[in-house]
Structures are given as C-alpha cells and as structure tokens.
Short mmCIF file of C-alpha atoms in Angstrom, two decimals:
data_model
loop_
_atom_site.label_atom_id
_atom_site.label_comp_id
_atom_site.label_asym_id
_atom_site.label_seq_id
_atom_site.Cartn_x
_atom_site.Cartn_y
_atom_site.Cartn_z
CA MET A 1 0.19 -0.49 -0.37
CA ASP A 2 1.79 3.60 -1.09
CA SER A 3 -1.00 5.68 0.37
CA GLN A 4 -3.81 5.23 2.39
CA ARG A 5 -4.36 8.57 1.69
CA SER A 6 -5.67 7.74 -1.87
CA PHE A 7 -7.56 5.31 -0.63
CA LEU A 8 -9.23 7.39 1.82
CA VAL A 9 -10.41 10.08 -1.18
CA ILE A 10 -11.17 7.52 -3.71
CA ALA A 11 -13.78 5.37 -0.58
CA LEU A 12 -14.84 9.00 -0.87
CA ALA A 13 -15.32 9.61 -3.94
CA ILE A 14 -16.94 6.14 -4.09
CA VAL A 15 -19.89 7.59 -1.24
CA SER A 16 -20.04 10.21 -3.67
CA PHE A 17 -20.55 8.42 -6.71
CA PHE A 18 -23.27 6.11 -4.69
CA LEU A 19 -25.33 9.46 -3.81
CA TRP A 20 -25.45 10.39 -7.37
CA GLN A 21 -27.25 6.74 -7.75
CA GLU A 22 -29.18 7.27 -4.76
CA TRP A 23 -30.54 10.49 -6.22
CA GLN A 24 -30.31 9.69 -9.93
CA LYS A 25 -32.84 6.06 -8.77
CA ASP A 26 -35.51 8.51 -6.48
CA TYR A 27 -35.70 12.03 -8.38
CA GLY A 28 -34.52 11.00 -11.92
CA PRO A 29 -35.28 10.76 -14.99
CA GLN A 30 -37.02 7.61 -15.63
CA PRO A 31 -36.89 5.75 -18.88
CA ALA A 32 -39.84 5.81 -20.66
CA VAL A 33 -42.03 2.58 -20.64
CA ALA A 34 -44.30 2.03 -23.28
CA THR A 35 -48.25 2.09 -21.26
CA GLN A 36 -50.91 -0.82 -21.26
CA GLN A 37 -54.51 0.93 -21.40
CA VAL A 38 -56.86 -0.56 -18.18
CA SER A 39 -59.98 -0.13 -18.42
CA SER A 40 -61.95 1.77 -16.49
CA THR A 41 -65.44 1.61 -16.81
CA VAL A 42 -67.74 1.00 -15.07
CA SER A 43 -70.23 -1.84 -15.96
CA GLY A 44 -73.68 -1.79 -15.38
CA SER A 45 -74.79 -5.59 -13.84
CA ALA A 46 -75.29 -5.57 -10.45
CA ASN A 47 -72.21 -7.73 -8.43
CA ASN A 48 -73.84 -9.09 -5.24
CA GLY A 49 -71.02 -10.45 -4.13
CA SER A 50 -68.71 -7.32 -4.37
CA SER A 51 -65.71 -8.78 -1.90
CA ALA A 52 -62.89 -6.51 -2.23
CA SER A 53 -61.03 -9.59 -4.08
CA MET A 54 -63.61 -8.91 -6.63
CA LEU A 55 -61.53 -4.95 -7.37
CA MET A 56 -59.41 -5.94 -10.22
CA ASP A 57 -61.43 -9.61 -11.44
CA SER A 58 -64.96 -7.40 -11.36
CA PRO A 59 -66.31 -4.32 -13.89
CA ASP A 60 -68.07 -3.03 -11.14
CA THR A 61 -65.01 -1.71 -10.41
CA PRO A 62 -64.69 2.14 -8.84
CA ALA A 63 -65.64 5.42 -11.30
CA VAL A 64 -62.56 7.67 -12.11
CA ALA A 65 -62.46 10.87 -13.47
CA ASN A 66 -62.89 11.52 -17.55
CA SER A 67 -59.78 12.39 -19.20
CA THR A 68 -60.64 15.00 -19.85
CA PRO A 69 -62.21 16.91 -17.10
CA ASN A 70 -65.50 19.23 -17.14
CA ILE A 71 -64.11 21.90 -14.31
CA ASP A 72 -67.09 23.38 -13.67
CA GLN A 73 -66.23 26.42 -10.84
CA ASN A 74 -70.14 26.19 -10.56
CA ARG A 75 -69.86 23.12 -8.92
CA ARG A 76 -66.30 23.98 -6.54
CA ILE A 77 -66.55 23.81 -3.05
CA LYS A 78 -64.05 25.72 -1.91
CA VAL A 79 -62.60 25.47 2.00
CA SER A 80 -60.47 27.88 4.14
CA THR A 81 -58.58 26.56 7.01
CA ASP A 82 -55.23 27.51 9.38
CA VAL A 83 -54.10 25.24 7.04
CA PHE A 84 -55.31 24.38 3.90
CA GLU A 85 -57.02 26.48 1.31
CA LEU A 86 -58.50 23.66 -0.67
CA GLU A 87 -61.93 23.25 -3.26
CA ILE A 88 -64.67 20.16 -3.43
CA ASP A 89 -66.45 19.12 -6.43
CA SER A 90 -70.24 18.55 -5.55
CA ARG A 91 -70.42 16.27 -8.24
CA GLY A 92 -68.96 12.67 -6.45
CA GLY A 93 -67.86 14.50 -3.52
CA ASP A 94 -64.20 14.99 -5.31
CA ILE A 95 -60.93 16.85 -3.42
CA VAL A 96 -59.81 18.88 -6.65
CA SER A 97 -56.79 21.19 -5.41
CA VAL A 98 -55.18 21.66 -2.40
CA LYS A 99 -53.20 25.37 -1.86
CA LEU A 100 -50.79 24.88 1.65
CA PRO A 101 -51.27 28.37 3.14
CA GLU A 102 -48.23 27.95 5.59
CA HIS A 103 -45.61 26.55 2.76
CA ASN A 104 -45.17 29.11 0.31
CA LEU A 105 -44.03 27.67 -2.92
CA THR A 106 -40.51 29.18 -3.20
CA LYS A 107 -38.44 31.04 -0.44
CA ASP A 108 -38.74 34.63 -1.43
CA SER A 109 -42.16 34.04 -2.90
CA ASN A 110 -45.45 35.11 -0.97
CA THR A 111 -47.27 32.00 -3.70
CA PRO A 112 -48.55 29.25 -0.89
CA TYR A 113 -47.03 25.70 -2.50
CA VAL A 114 -49.93 23.72 -4.65
CA LEU A 115 -50.24 20.20 -3.73
CA MET A 116 -53.23 18.80 -5.62
CA ARG A 117 -55.34 20.98 -8.47
CA GLN A 118 -57.09 20.24 -11.62
CA LEU A 119 -56.20 21.74 -15.14
CA PRO A 120 -56.74 21.60 -18.19
CA GLY A 121 -54.29 18.04 -19.41
CA PHE A 122 -53.69 17.80 -15.45
CA GLU A 123 -54.94 16.09 -13.02
CA TYR A 124 -54.07 15.69 -9.17
CA VAL A 125 -57.02 14.99 -7.19
CA ALA A 126 -58.06 12.86 -4.30
CA GLN A 127 -61.92 11.02 -4.78
CA SER A 128 -64.31 8.74 -3.09
CA GLY A 129 -67.52 6.81 -2.66
CA LEU A 130 -69.20 4.20 -2.83
CA ILE A 131 -69.88 1.20 -5.41
CA ALA A 132 -72.09 -2.30 -5.13
CA ARG A 133 -74.85 -2.72 -6.30
CA ASP A 134 -76.21 0.39 -4.61
CA GLY A 135 -73.57 2.53 -4.52
CA PRO A 136 -74.61 5.58 -6.07
CA ASP A 137 -71.17 5.06 -7.45
CA ARG A 138 -71.43 2.37 -9.44
CA THR A 139 -72.37 3.90 -12.38
CA GLU A 140 -71.72 7.43 -12.49
CA ARG A 141 -70.51 10.59 -10.41
CA PRO A 142 -74.11 11.40 -8.37
CA LEU A 143 -73.38 15.53 -8.06
CA TYR A 144 -74.38 15.91 -4.44
CA GLN A 145 -76.40 18.77 -3.02
CA VAL A 146 -75.04 21.31 -0.71
CA GLU A 147 -76.34 24.02 1.83
CA LYS A 148 -72.83 26.87 0.43
CA THR A 149 -69.93 26.88 -1.73
CA GLN A 150 -68.04 28.70 0.65
CA TYR A 151 -66.51 27.62 4.20
CA GLN A 152 -64.08 29.70 6.62
CA ALA A 153 -62.71 27.80 9.62
CA GLN A 154 -63.40 29.85 12.93
CA GLY A 155 -60.92 29.49 16.29
CA THR A 156 -60.32 26.34 17.04
CA GLU A 157 -63.75 24.31 16.32
CA PRO A 158 -64.08 21.84 14.03
CA LEU A 159 -65.29 22.47 10.23
CA VAL A 160 -67.48 21.22 8.88
CA VAL A 161 -69.04 20.49 4.81
CA PRO A 162 -71.68 17.79 4.76
CA LEU A 163 -73.31 16.77 1.11
CA ARG A 164 -76.11 15.16 1.02
CA LEU A 165 -77.70 13.34 -2.03
CA THR A 166 -80.92 11.71 -2.02
CA HIS A 167 -80.42 7.43 -3.85
CA ASN A 168 -82.12 4.80 -4.53
CA GLY A 169 -84.22 4.89 -1.20
CA MET A 170 -80.84 6.17 0.56
CA GLN A 171 -79.57 9.14 2.60
CA ILE A 172 -76.50 9.66 2.17
CA GLU A 173 -74.13 12.30 3.62
CA LYS A 174 -70.84 12.58 2.87
CA ARG A 175 -68.76 15.12 5.59
CA PHE A 176 -65.66 16.51 5.68
CA THR A 177 -64.50 17.55 9.17
CA PHE A 178 -61.30 19.75 8.65
CA THR A 179 -59.69 20.31 12.83
CA PRO A 180 -57.40 23.58 12.75
CA GLY A 181 -54.32 23.79 12.03
CA GLN A 182 -54.05 19.48 10.75
CA TYR A 183 -52.99 17.99 7.89
CA ASP A 184 -55.90 15.40 7.89
CA VAL A 185 -59.29 15.32 7.17
CA ARG A 186 -61.57 13.72 8.31
CA VAL A 187 -63.88 12.04 5.14
CA GLU A 188 -67.24 10.09 6.70
CA TYR A 189 -70.14 8.00 4.81
CA PHE A 190 -73.38 8.42 6.95
CA ILE A 191 -76.32 6.36 5.21
CA VAL A 192 -79.27 5.96 6.14
CA ASN A 193 -81.63 3.00 4.31
CA ASN A 194 -85.58 4.43 3.71
CA SER A 195 -85.99 1.77 1.50
CA ASP A 196 -87.84 -2.42 2.34
CA GLU A 197 -85.06 -4.14 0.74
CA ILE A 198 -80.99 -4.14 2.13
CA LYS A 199 -78.68 -2.40 0.06
CA THR A 200 -75.63 -3.58 -0.26
CA VAL A 201 -72.34 -0.18 -0.27
CA GLN A 202 -68.99 -1.12 -0.25
CA PRO A 203 -66.82 2.00 0.44
CA TYR A 204 -63.26 2.79 -1.92
CA GLN A 205 -61.01 6.19 -2.11
CA HIS A 206 -57.69 6.59 -4.88
CA LEU A 207 -55.30 9.23 -5.28
CA LEU A 208 -55.07 9.92 -9.58
CA GLN A 209 -52.57 11.65 -11.23
CA ASN A 210 -51.42 12.59 -14.29
CA ILE A 211 -47.27 10.51 -15.33
CA ASP A 212 -46.22 13.38 -17.32
CA SER A 213 -46.29 16.25 -15.12
CA GLY A 214 -44.00 18.18 -18.21
CA GLU A 215 -41.26 18.51 -15.24
CA SER A 216 -38.17 17.99 -15.19
CA ALA A 217 -36.02 15.75 -12.74
CA SER A 218 -32.64 15.98 -12.09
CA MET A 219 -29.81 14.53 -9.62
CA PHE A 220 -29.42 18.17 -8.01
CA MET A 221 -33.14 18.97 -8.06
CA PRO A 222 -35.63 16.26 -6.38
CA ILE A 223 -39.28 15.95 -8.29
CA TYR A 224 -39.62 12.77 -7.35
CA ARG A 225 -43.59 12.42 -8.32
CA GLY A 226 -45.02 8.43 -7.59
CA ALA A 227 -46.58 5.68 -4.90
CA ALA A 228 -46.24 4.38 -2.07
CA PHE A 229 -48.85 1.80 0.69
CA GLY A 230 -48.34 0.79 3.12
CA SER A 231 -49.70 -3.25 4.17
CA GLY A 232 -49.36 -5.80 7.69
CA GLU A 233 -46.85 -7.13 5.83
CA GLU A 234 -45.93 -3.74 4.42
CA ARG A 235 -45.11 -0.69 6.08
CA TYR A 236 -43.96 1.06 3.13
CA LYS A 237 -43.57 -0.04 -0.22
CA LYS A 238 -43.17 2.78 -3.12
CA TYR A 239 -44.85 2.19 -6.77
CA ASN A 240 -44.20 4.17 -8.92
CA PHE A 241 -45.97 5.06 -12.37
CA GLU A 242 -43.08 2.70 -14.48
CA ASP A 243 -44.34 -0.03 -11.51
CA MET A 244 -49.03 1.00 -12.25
CA GLN A 245 -48.00 0.08 -16.28
CA LYS A 246 -46.40 -3.17 -15.86
CA THR A 247 -48.84 -4.72 -13.14
CA ASN A 248 -51.83 -3.24 -11.18
CA LEU A 249 -50.54 -2.77 -7.52
CA SER A 250 -53.78 -5.50 -5.87
CA VAL A 251 -53.10 -6.40 -1.38
CA SER A 252 -55.25 -7.34 0.88
CA THR A 253 -54.64 -6.01 3.75
CA GLN A 254 -56.23 -5.11 7.61
CA ALA A 255 -55.97 -1.04 7.63
CA GLY A 256 -53.22 -0.55 5.12
CA TRP A 257 -53.12 3.19 3.36
CA VAL A 258 -52.14 4.63 -0.03
CA ALA A 259 -50.50 7.33 -1.07
CA MET A 260 -49.10 9.60 -3.53
CA LEU A 261 -45.92 11.31 -3.08
CA GLU A 262 -43.48 14.91 -3.73
CA HIS A 263 -40.52 15.72 -2.44
CA TYR A 264 -41.67 17.07 0.71
CA PHE A 265 -45.47 16.68 0.37
CA VAL A 266 -47.75 13.42 0.49
CA ALA A 267 -50.53 13.60 -0.27
CA ALA A 268 -52.75 9.42 1.61
CA TRP A 269 -55.85 8.37 2.30
CA ILE A 270 -55.96 5.99 5.42
CA PRO A 271 -59.20 3.55 4.61
CA ASP A 272 -61.02 2.10 8.31
CA SER A 273 -58.12 0.35 10.11
CA ALA A 274 -60.66 -1.85 11.33
CA ALA A 275 -62.20 -3.56 7.69
CA THR A 276 -60.03 -5.38 5.65
CA ASN A 277 -58.84 -3.58 2.31
CA GLN A 278 -57.47 -4.06 -1.34
CA LEU A 279 -55.54 -1.88 -2.31
CA TYR A 280 -55.12 -1.37 -5.82
CA SER A 281 -53.59 0.41 -8.48
CA ARG A 282 -54.21 1.10 -12.78
CA ILE A 283 -53.76 3.12 -15.85
CA HIS A 284 -56.91 5.61 -16.14
CA GLY A 285 -56.83 6.12 -20.06
CA THR A 286 -52.74 7.15 -21.35
CA ASN A 287 -51.45 8.69 -18.67
CA LYS A 288 -53.24 8.84 -15.58
CA GLY A 289 -51.61 6.52 -12.35
CA VAL A 290 -54.46 5.83 -9.53
CA ILE A 291 -53.97 4.22 -6.59
CA GLY A 292 -56.78 3.13 -4.20
CA ALA A 293 -57.81 1.41 -1.38
CA LEU A 294 -61.70 -0.53 -1.94
CA GLY A 295 -62.86 -1.44 1.70
CA THR A 296 -65.08 -4.67 3.11
CA ALA A 297 -68.92 -3.93 1.38
CA ILE A 298 -71.40 -3.95 4.49
CA ASP A 299 -75.21 -4.77 4.04
CA ILE A 300 -78.05 -2.13 5.44
CA ASP A 301 -80.66 -3.13 7.08
CA PRO A 302 -84.37 -1.65 6.01
CA GLY A 303 -84.66 1.18 8.08
CA GLN A 304 -81.22 0.83 10.05
CA SER A 305 -78.45 3.27 9.33
CA ALA A 306 -74.63 2.65 8.45
CA SER A 307 -71.07 5.11 8.59
CA ILE A 308 -67.78 4.49 7.22
CA THR A 309 -64.91 6.86 7.96
CA ALA A 310 -61.70 7.51 6.68
CA THR A 311 -59.36 9.41 6.57
CA PHE A 312 -57.01 11.70 4.02
CA TYR A 313 -54.31 13.87 3.91
CA ALA A 314 -52.58 16.67 2.00
CA GLY A 315 -49.80 18.49 3.64
CA PRO A 316 -46.24 17.95 4.80
CA LYS A 317 -43.95 15.01 5.22
CA VAL A 318 -43.73 15.82 9.30
CA GLN A 319 -42.64 12.21 10.84
CA ASP A 320 -44.85 12.82 14.20
CA GLU A 321 -47.66 13.41 12.39
CA LEU A 322 -47.74 10.81 10.04
CA ALA A 323 -46.60 8.22 12.44
CA LYS A 324 -50.13 8.73 14.63
CA LEU A 325 -52.28 8.39 11.71
CA ALA A 326 -51.07 5.53 9.75
CA ASN A 327 -48.10 2.00 10.98
CA GLY A 328 -45.51 2.90 8.20
CA LEU A 329 -46.88 6.72 6.66
CA ASP A 330 -43.60 8.65 8.79
CA LEU A 331 -41.88 6.07 6.45
CA THR A 332 -43.04 8.80 3.54
CA VAL A 333 -40.09 10.74 4.39
CA ASP A 334 -37.50 8.24 2.36
CA TYR A 335 -34.10 7.63 4.44
CA GLY A 336 -32.63 5.07 2.13
CA PHE A 337 -31.79 1.80 3.53
CA LEU A 338 -30.23 3.42 6.52
CA TRP A 339 -33.22 5.17 7.93
CA PHE A 340 -32.46 3.47 11.42
CA ILE A 341 -29.72 5.94 11.30
CA SER A 342 -31.12 9.00 9.50
CA GLN A 343 -34.61 8.47 12.13
CA LEU A 344 -32.34 8.56 15.30
CA LEU A 345 -30.09 11.90 14.21
CA PHE A 346 -33.00 13.54 13.11
CA TRP A 347 -34.34 13.01 16.33
CA LEU A 348 -31.20 14.70 17.68
CA LEU A 349 -31.30 17.66 15.56
CA THR A 350 -34.71 18.26 16.51
CA LYS A 351 -33.69 18.54 19.60
CA ILE A 352 -30.06 20.42 19.39
CA GLN A 353 -32.62 22.75 17.72
CA LEU A 354 -35.42 23.68 20.33
CA PHE A 355 -31.84 25.14 22.04
CA VAL A 356 -30.97 26.56 19.38
CA SER A 357 -33.59 28.09 17.43
CA ASN A 358 -31.34 27.76 14.16
CA TRP A 359 -31.53 24.88 12.31
CA GLY A 360 -27.76 25.90 10.44
CA LEU A 361 -26.35 26.38 14.51
CA ALA A 362 -28.06 22.72 15.02
CA ILE A 363 -26.67 21.28 11.90
CA ILE A 364 -23.09 22.52 13.43
CA CYS A 365 -24.60 20.69 16.80
CA ILE A 366 -24.53 17.65 15.63
CA THR A 367 -21.39 17.84 13.27
CA LEU A 368 -19.21 18.52 17.22
CA ILE A 369 -21.55 15.54 18.90
CA VAL A 370 -20.58 13.22 15.59
CA LYS A 371 -17.41 13.70 15.23
CA GLY A 372 -16.52 13.41 18.96
CA ALA A 373 -18.23 10.51 19.34
CA MET A 374 -16.23 9.39 16.68
CA PHE A 375 -13.26 10.87 17.99
CA PRO A 376 -11.53 6.80 19.01
CA LEU A 377 -11.90 5.68 15.83
CA THR A 378 -9.98 9.40 13.54
CA LYS A 379 -6.97 8.32 15.83
CA ILE A 380 -7.30 5.36 15.30
CA GLN A 381 -7.26 5.92 11.61
CA TYR A 382 -3.76 9.17 11.85
CA GLU A 383 -2.58 6.89 14.40
CA SER A 384 -1.82 3.86 12.32
CA MET A 385 -1.29 5.60 8.91
CA ALA A 386 1.38 7.56 10.47
CA LYS A 387 2.70 4.50 11.31
CA MET A 388 2.45 3.28 7.94
CA ARG A 389 4.66 6.31 6.84
CA ASN A 390 7.02 6.38 9.77
CA LEU A 391 7.63 2.28 8.02
CA LYS A 392 7.81 4.17 4.30
CA PRO A 393 11.89 3.10 4.76
CA LYS A 394 11.52 -0.26 5.39
CA ILE A 395 8.94 -1.29 2.62
CA GLU A 396 10.98 0.42 -0.04
CA GLU A 397 13.08 -1.73 1.03
CA LEU A 398 11.19 -4.65 0.90
CA GLN A 399 10.06 -3.72 -2.82
CA ALA A 400 13.99 -2.50 -4.01
CA ARG A 401 14.75 -6.80 -1.99
CA TYR A 402 12.45 -8.31 -3.84
CA LYS A 403 11.22 -7.03 -7.06
CA ASP A 404 11.86 -9.31 -8.70
CA ASP A 405 9.82 -12.05 -6.89
CA LYS A 406 6.17 -10.85 -5.69
CA GLN A 407 5.98 -14.54 -4.46
CA LYS A 408 7.69 -13.57 -1.69
CA MET A 409 7.66 -9.51 -1.15
CA GLY A 410 3.65 -10.05 0.38
CA PRO A 411 5.07 -12.67 3.27
CA ALA A 412 8.13 -9.98 4.22
CA MET A 413 5.90 -7.03 4.04
CA MET A 414 3.41 -9.61 6.33
CA GLU A 415 6.33 -9.95 9.21
CA LEU A 416 7.27 -6.84 8.34
CA TYR A 417 3.57 -5.25 9.88
CA ARG A 418 3.79 -8.54 11.80
CA LYS A 419 6.31 -7.57 14.21
CA GLU A 420 6.14 -3.90 14.23
CA LYS A 421 2.36 -4.31 14.78
CA VAL A 422 1.34 -1.96 12.20
CA ASN A 423 -1.95 -2.77 10.94
CA PRO A 424 -1.98 -1.98 6.82
CA MET A 425 -6.22 -1.08 7.61
CA GLY A 426 -6.01 0.43 10.10
CA GLY A 427 -6.04 3.72 8.72
CA CYS A 428 -9.06 2.55 5.95
CA LEU A 429 -11.74 0.83 8.86
CA PRO A 430 -12.32 3.46 10.62
CA MET A 431 -13.23 5.74 7.67
CA LEU A 432 -15.51 2.89 5.99
CA ILE A 433 -17.31 2.30 9.27
CA GLN A 434 -18.03 6.43 9.21
CA MET A 435 -19.94 6.39 5.77
CA PRO A 436 -22.91 5.27 7.35
CA ILE A 437 -22.88 7.74 9.79
CA PHE A 438 -22.15 10.38 6.33
CA LEU A 439 -25.15 9.10 5.03
CA ALA A 440 -28.08 9.31 7.34
CA LEU A 441 -26.66 12.36 7.35
CA TYR A 442 -26.69 13.58 4.22
CA TRP A 443 -30.59 11.86 3.65
CA VAL A 444 -31.68 14.23 6.82
CA PHE A 445 -30.60 16.96 5.32
CA VAL A 446 -32.18 15.77 1.79
CA GLU A 447 -35.13 14.42 2.85
CA SER A 448 -36.32 16.24 6.27
CA ILE A 449 -39.32 19.41 5.48
CA GLU A 450 -38.13 21.00 8.48
CA LEU A 451 -35.17 22.20 6.49
CA ARG A 452 -37.59 23.25 3.32
CA HIS A 453 -37.01 26.95 3.14
CA ALA A 454 -35.06 26.96 6.72
CA PRO A 455 -32.30 30.49 6.93
CA PHE A 456 -28.46 29.56 9.03
CA MET A 457 -27.57 33.16 8.92
CA LEU A 458 -25.77 36.01 6.35
CA TRP A 459 -26.54 34.75 2.93
CA ILE A 460 -27.52 31.51 3.54
CA THR A 461 -31.11 31.95 3.22
CA ASP A 462 -31.89 28.62 2.62
CA LEU A 463 -30.49 25.70 3.55
CA SER A 464 -32.29 22.94 1.59
CA THR A 465 -30.99 24.63 -1.70
CA LYS A 466 -27.27 25.31 -2.69
CA ASP A 467 -25.27 28.10 -2.08
CA PRO A 468 -26.27 30.96 -4.49
CA TYR A 469 -22.89 32.44 -3.88
CA TYR A 470 -20.96 29.35 -3.52
CA VAL A 471 -18.76 29.93 -0.80
CA LEU A 472 -19.26 27.11 1.36
CA PRO A 473 -18.27 24.74 -0.86
CA VAL A 474 -15.29 26.60 -1.67
CA LEU A 475 -14.73 27.24 1.94
CA PHE A 476 -15.11 23.15 1.90
CA GLY A 477 -12.17 22.43 -1.01
CA LEU A 478 -10.16 24.69 0.94
CA SER A 479 -10.34 22.24 4.28
CA MET A 480 -9.74 19.49 2.27
CA PHE A 481 -6.73 20.97 0.86
CA MET A 482 -5.76 21.77 4.47
CA MET A 483 -6.36 18.06 5.27
CA GLN A 484 -3.57 16.38 2.24
CA LYS A 485 -1.28 18.91 3.20
CA LEU A 486 -1.11 17.31 6.89
CA THR A 487 -1.31 13.71 5.71
CA PRO A 488 0.42 14.62 2.01
CA MET A 489 0.40 12.30 -1.03
CA GLN A 490 3.68 9.21 -0.97
CA VAL A 491 2.23 8.36 -4.04
CA THR A 492 5.52 8.40 -6.37
CA ASP A 493 2.96 8.19 -10.13
CA PRO A 494 2.40 11.51 -11.54
CA LEU A 495 -1.41 10.49 -13.11
CA GLN A 496 -1.85 9.60 -9.60
CA GLN A 497 -0.58 12.63 -8.38
CA LYS A 498 -2.00 14.75 -10.22
CA LEU A 499 -5.70 13.07 -9.42
CA MET A 500 -5.15 14.15 -5.25
CA MET A 501 -4.49 17.35 -6.77
CA TRP A 502 -7.65 18.02 -7.74
CA MET A 503 -9.62 16.63 -5.63
CA PRO A 504 -10.41 19.08 -3.61
CA VAL A 505 -11.41 21.63 -6.81
CA ALA A 506 -13.16 18.29 -8.27
CA PHE A 507 -15.23 17.53 -4.96
CA SER A 508 -15.77 21.84 -4.49
CA VAL A 509 -17.49 21.67 -8.10
CA PHE A 510 -19.04 18.71 -7.28
CA PHE A 511 -20.96 20.32 -4.48
CA PHE A 512 -21.99 23.40 -5.86
CA TRP A 513 -25.81 22.07 -7.02
CA PHE A 514 -25.93 20.18 -2.94
CA PRO A 515 -27.64 21.37 -0.34
CA SER A 516 -25.83 24.16 1.10
CA GLY A 517 -27.29 22.45 4.72
CA LEU A 518 -25.33 19.36 3.83
CA VAL A 519 -22.34 21.25 2.25
CA LEU A 520 -22.51 23.28 6.02
CA TYR A 521 -22.37 19.88 7.81
CA TRP A 522 -19.09 18.59 5.53
CA LEU A 523 -17.26 21.47 6.15
CA VAL A 524 -18.12 21.63 9.81
CA SER A 525 -16.56 17.79 10.17
CA ASN A 526 -13.20 18.73 7.64
CA LEU A 527 -12.38 21.61 10.20
CA ILE A 528 -13.15 19.39 13.41
CA SER A 529 -10.83 16.78 11.69
CA LEU A 530 -8.67 19.74 11.35
CA GLY A 531 -8.30 20.10 14.99
CA GLN A 532 -8.13 16.34 16.27
CA MET A 533 -4.90 15.39 13.15
CA LEU A 534 -3.57 18.56 15.11
CA TYR A 535 -4.08 17.81 18.10
CA ILE A 536 -3.52 13.44 17.27
CA TYR A 537 0.19 13.95 15.20
CA ARG A 538 1.49 16.27 18.53
CA GLY A 539 0.24 13.93 20.48
CA MET A 540 2.20 11.44 18.20
CA GLU A 541 5.27 13.72 17.42
CA LYS A 542 5.64 13.89 21.27
CA LYS A 543 6.32 9.71 21.47
CA GLY A 544 9.10 10.08 18.54
CA LEU A 545 6.47 9.05 15.75
CA HIS A 546 7.11 10.88 12.53
CA THR A 547 3.54 12.40 11.29
CA ARG A 548 4.43 14.22 8.24
CA LYS A 549 6.87 13.61 5.34
CA THR A 550 10.55 15.93 5.55
#
C-alpha cells in the first residue's frame, strides 16, 4: 500500500458515486415505458358479491373522473382553514385542489404551495365514493347537494362541510371535517336506508395523478413523483408509475394506506383501520396513475343506518404527525436503507434545534457530537497512517529486495507489519465505519421538510438549496486541501499525484449543487478533523513518531 490517503479519497469518491446513484434512482428522469391501457369503465350489471378481492377481476370497479375533466367552477366548494385552501367538487365529492398557505412555493414568494389541482391537461385529485350493488358511484359520479359553496374555519372549532344525496331509497351524507392546525381531514359517509330492502354499498378511496407532469428532474433538483402504500406485511413500499404500467397492484390487508409522494409533501388515504381493505392501482386512460383502497362491502337493513370513515391527508411530511395516522406512513420521509440511523440523527437534530433555534447551528452542533463520538476511531485512523509512514523506508527496502519476486514480497511485508504491530488497513476501516453516518445525515438533510426554506445566517437563507454564491463549497475545497497538506501524498505515480491534487477542486464543483445544509455539515466536519489531526499528530510527535513527510 503506497498511500492510505489515496484509499480514503477513493472511498470518498465511491460514497459520492453511490449518492449520485441513489438520487438518480429516486429523483432522476425515468426511462419511458409503453403504457398499458386499463379499462376504468363501470359495468351496469349488479355485483351482489362485491367482495374486496373482486376489484381487479370484476367490471364493477371504482369510477374515475373523465380523462378530460369538465371543470365547472359552479360545482366547486371552497374551504379555507389556517393550513388549507381546498376545493371540493360537488360531483362525486372529489377533492380537486389543495393549496398549503403555510408553505410558500419558493423562499421569497407569497404564493402558497399547490399540492393538488385539476387543470386542463393535468389532474392530481383525491376521489372517494360508494360502489357495490346499491352504491351511487357504481355507474357514474353522483351530484351532491350542498348548503353553500364557501366555508371558512373560525377559531379552534372543527369545520364541517356536508354534502347530501338521495339515491335508490337511501339518504347519504358525505361529510368532511377539518380540524384547525391539522392536515388530516376526516371523511365520513352517513347512510340511512329508507327503503324496504337490504342495501349493499362498498367504500373506496383513491388518488389520481397524471404520469407526465411536464416537469423535469435532475440529480441536483429532486422532483420525485410516484405512489407508495403500506400494508400489514410491508409498512412502506414505493410503487411508482412505471410499476403501475407493468402490473396492477392488488394487496389485501387489515388497515393499510395509499399515497402519492412529492419531495417534501404527501397526499394519502387512510381507510378504516378495522376493515380489511384491498389496495389497488391501475393506469386510467393512457397517462394517469391511480392508487387506492377498496373497503369491505356492508349490508344495511331496511330502516337502519350505517357510517363509514376514512382519513385524507394532504400536506408536509411531518414524521410525528404521519406516524400517528397510520403504521409506516412516516416512512414516506424516505431515508433509504439507513433509515434507522437517519431517524435517530433526525431526532437528535430536532432536539438540538429546540435549544439553538436555528437549523444551521443545529447542524454544526450535531456535527460536533458525531465527530466527538467518532474521535476514538479517528485517532486509530491517523495513528495507523503515521505508523505506516514511519515504515516507508523499510517497505521501500523490501520492495527493492524482492522487486523480481512478487511471491516472496507479500509474506515479507506481512511479517514486517506483524513485527512492527501495524495494521495496514487500520487507517481505512475507521473511515469505512463512519461512512454510514455520513450517508444517513445526507438523507436527513435532503428529505426533512423542517429544513425546507430554513435560514442559517448571512447569505444562506435556505439550507435545503444550494449556496447561491458557492462560498461553502469553496471553503470545503480549501479545508480538504489543508487536510491533504497535513497528510502528504506518498504516491510516486505522476497521474495519481495529479488526481489527488485536483480532488479538492473536483469535490468543490460537485458540491456547488448540493443542499447548503449538507455542505455546511461536511465543511464543519473537515474543520473539526483538521483540529483533531493537529492534536493527534502533536501527541504522536512527542512519542517520537514522524507524522509528516520530511
């Protein structure tokens, strides 16, 4: 081994490559796949069985809005709360528009973030209804009667928006209940059977969205759009539009949930947790993805009533709130395969932020804590590198002695390491152990809504976006260069020397487009490493070990 420093830099490059791969996999442009048109028409024949397992096999499936929606503003019911500007279409009682006034579209704009919308050429809506033999949504979306078209939440009292319908001898009320300060909406059906025969209905809820939004994605600007679901067997599983185009989802589960994801936001249906639900997906028309849940059919005797409840969520990915709604829904904050480390680090980061009241300062504090906890490994790493440097003359002597006999050189080198009590991998393994921590923190900084538009100080006004003046990436490159100076290259190959020399520049440029919160973490980490290196080397020099090239 000519230089452990070269190994460490290569390892760092490998980590960055994996970050690139992971980002491209989740957020990058996906290859075009020929869509499979799946029929969404509803047969007029009765389905007396109407079990959840018949969803994909029966023509009696939930009705979906027309491919080209008839946008009638006169049918819109507008609801305003402190967290919502929402619109409900009285045709079917669909949620066709959701704006989030507490989350601006950009840092400096006053335009609320638009999560769901129904426009010519693009739809992202939440539909729900009742099918089976007597369900009003079995053949077409019913037109509900409404008391008024404007609702405004007042104070801390829940806001109730009722939609009413008389259908086939039944009185049906579809009720939306909004709670101030909360992004979850209670959606209930109250059904009274006024006829002289048993009525059978079956609830469903699904989300519909155009596959092609007209937006582009890149490695540096994540615009992930796709579905996900949770069941008794899998708490969280992505099911993107490409998956929908290949296979219709069909999962029977107790409780469960379905969702459509964006980078920091999610829309989800959480059906009745006490029921057995059939989770499903399909492609509507040629360019719309649907994911939903079909509940269990219920019979309502003459003169009797029934109620059906589901929860709709549309808002930011706040982990604590999502975890309360459904098992695994908080995992839509996708920290990847190291989620268990990321969640622990995020918990620690939020606790620190409560004290310092600044997410940038919280990042600096958590970096100090992580680097402090890793100091024993860092000490082993740098001591091992210094010992290897002290052995360099003896290693060169062995290389000269056995330059024509590679088979003898290997055992001779191992005997030298054993005699001098030096582990040639001692400087590399600690670095490899620390890599999962860096990767986990990376996903915390990229995925956590709390860092969106969070200011630090001076010119850093949004830790979730790149440094507008590239100051942090440049400072990072300088810190990396200083670390190289403290641990000089021992390689003699000119190409490798040039590669090492230009590595800080390459990483600085690479970090130009990374979130400034992540670059801040790595810059502070490098500065702490520099201090640790000076402290460790000073102690080793007192013991007579050379820590630098002379």
